[in-house]
Amino acid sequence: MLAAFLLPATAAEASAPLRTHAAARGKFIGAALATSPLSGESSYRNIAATEFNQVTAENAMKWDSTEPSQGQFNFSGADAIVNFATQNNQQVHGHTLVWHQQTPGWVQGLGASAMRTAIQNHISGVVGRYADNPAVVSWDVVNEVFDDNGNMRTSFWYNTLGQSYIADAFRAARAADSNARLCINDYNVEGINAKSTAMYNLVSSLRQQGVPVDCVGFQGHLAIQYGFPNDLQQNLQRFADLGVQVRITELDIRMQMPRNSSKDSTQATYYRNVVNACNAVTACAGVTIWGFTDKYSWVPDTFSGEGAALIYDESYQQKPAYTAVHDALAGGTSTDTTPPSAPGTPASSNVTSNSATLTWAASTDSGGSGLAGYDVYREQGTNDTLLGRSTTASINLTGLTPSTEYQVYVRARDGAGNVSGNSAAATFTTTTGPVGGACTATPTVQTQWNTGYVVQPVTVTNGGSSAITGWTVTFTLPSGHTLTGSWNAAVTVSGQNVTARNANYNGNLGAGASTSFGFQVSRPSGDTQTPSSYTCA
Ligand code: XIL
């Protein structure tokens, strides 16, 4: 019985499928399923059934599948997924109701009022079909409403209906199923960036208006050559603090082909980091992988030269990424108790009044679980504060205080949670910043048409050296122009003078920090003016 010597003490638990470990944490681990291998391949079905406690239809619930012509619903693919999930005691996440892709031409050509009605009918037909089905628990109500810069995507939805289609869709979904969890889903929102902040502001303002947004989906289409979003956990947590559930909805981690063991190992680290981030955030319901076998993945068809993004290879063999997901769900490998070596002394560069770059010699990890990342601390005596985390041997620190000495050191972590000794400390001093609070407002005219325009974002920046707790932007509308809507600010109009004050969630701006708001105006046909000269105080 050689195997008995090789297996860890908790062998039964350690070899359990992913769903057993996820369920023990009160989380789901899921996969997107495609209908064709689900009906045709027993290996596909077996893994889908045994490893996952949640599923999403990769395509079968999209508009072009469920309502290809107006009012003619077809649920054959959707039902196949839901029935499979029911048989295997899995929860289903409905994907997706309102998206600018995989939506039939008949919808895209509708006028505003007919399009609004089509959204209502589609949502009530699709959500309504599964409203009483206990397997179907959540929906992506809208998908990818932002463009890559965090502006509203100028899709046919937006161009025909303006931003109001989003709230309408959520209200229709709530009317069709009073219990389902209703999500907004997007990509490139995993880290803290302009797009995720636009998502944050939108979710916050929708909820303040009583729109039933219960959940935010972070797609998680990552690539090892672009780096890991080290602030994923922090980003999930800020959304959780708005009171919504968060979830990773479409995780895959692609690489430039060909595959090799070093890329596999980086990929495994990324998978582990995503699962660990969700584990660490109570409001994170779980992680859905976008497929599970490299035999069926959208990646090679979509990203030229890239692939191998999933946790099983094309022959249904488990990859290092599978072990990483397994061990993260199981609570780290039970055998690795060896911490990584201490990192080298950090060297500072690019020091400004509020930011600095630190670089250090990498740690090594010999215990088997692999290096997971680094934590950078500020040494201040007994209560050292965590300044940031990185998966590479370098970090860009932001939000620092001007004219301040920072003594810092670095620690490494491995995949089992073992922590290295501290590096030697290094000291740098931030430069003097501009004096006082100095707020500026910079408008962008996002779209214009004959009789109106949208100004978004109006970026409000605190260029001063100290934090501000509120801001007031004023501007004048050209004569004949009327404000028809605004978001992310409290707006009052007197004659043609507009005053936009911060909303209660975006008034606090640290030195150098920015936020934004937007508004929409109607104007006489043929007039091409837009407001100029904005002031900020
Ligand atoms: C992809 C599917 O995986 C492909 O099979 C299909 O051809 C195109 O759509 N974001 C989403 C998913 O929300 O619906 C997309 O799925 C991948 C990107």
Coordinates of C-alpha atoms and ligand atoms in Angstrom, one line a residue, residues 32 57-59 62 95-96 99 101-102 140 143-144 185 187 219 221 249-250 252 290 297-299 301-302, ligand 1:
A32 CA -20.4 27.2 -17.8
A57 CA -25.5 28.1 -19.6
E58 CA -22.6 29.2 -21.8
N59 CA -25.0 30.3 -24.6
K62 CA -29.0 34.2 -24.4
H95 CA -27.1 34.2 -18.3
T96 CA -28.0 36.7 -19.7
W99 CA -26.7 42.2 -23.7
Q101 CA -24.3 40.6 -28.3
Q102 CA -26.1 37.4 -29.3
D140 CA -27.4 38.3 -15.2
N143 CA -24.3 42.3 -19.2
E144 CA -21.4 44.6 -20.3
N185 CA -22.1 41.5 -15.0
Y187 CA -15.4 42.2 -17.7
Q219 CA -16.4 37.9 -15.3
H221 CA -11.4 36.6 -18.2
T249 CA -18.9 34.6 -13.1
E250 CA -16.8 33.6 -16.1
D252 CA -10.7 31.6 -17.4
W290 CA -16.1 29.6 -18.1
S297 CA -13.4 27.0 -24.6
W298 CA -14.2 30.2 -26.3
V299 CA -10.6 31.4 -25.9
D301 CA -11.7 31.3 -31.2
T302 CA -11.6 34.7 -29.7
Ligands
XIL1 C1 -19.2 33.6 -25.1 C2 -19.3 32.1 -25.3 O1 -18.4 31.4 -24.5 C3 -19.1 31.7 -26.8 O2 -19.4 30.3 -27.0 C4 -20.0 32.6 -27.7 O3 -19.7 32.3 -29.0 C5 -19.8 34.1 -27.4 O4 -20.0 34.3 -26.0 N1 -18.7 37.5 -21.9 C6 -19.9 36.9 -21.6 C7 -20.2 35.6 -22.2 O5 -20.7 37.4 -20.9 O6 -21.5 35.4 -22.5 C8 -19.3 35.3 -23.4 O7 -19.5 33.9 -23.8 C9 -17.9 35.6 -23.1 C10 -17.7 37.0 -22.7

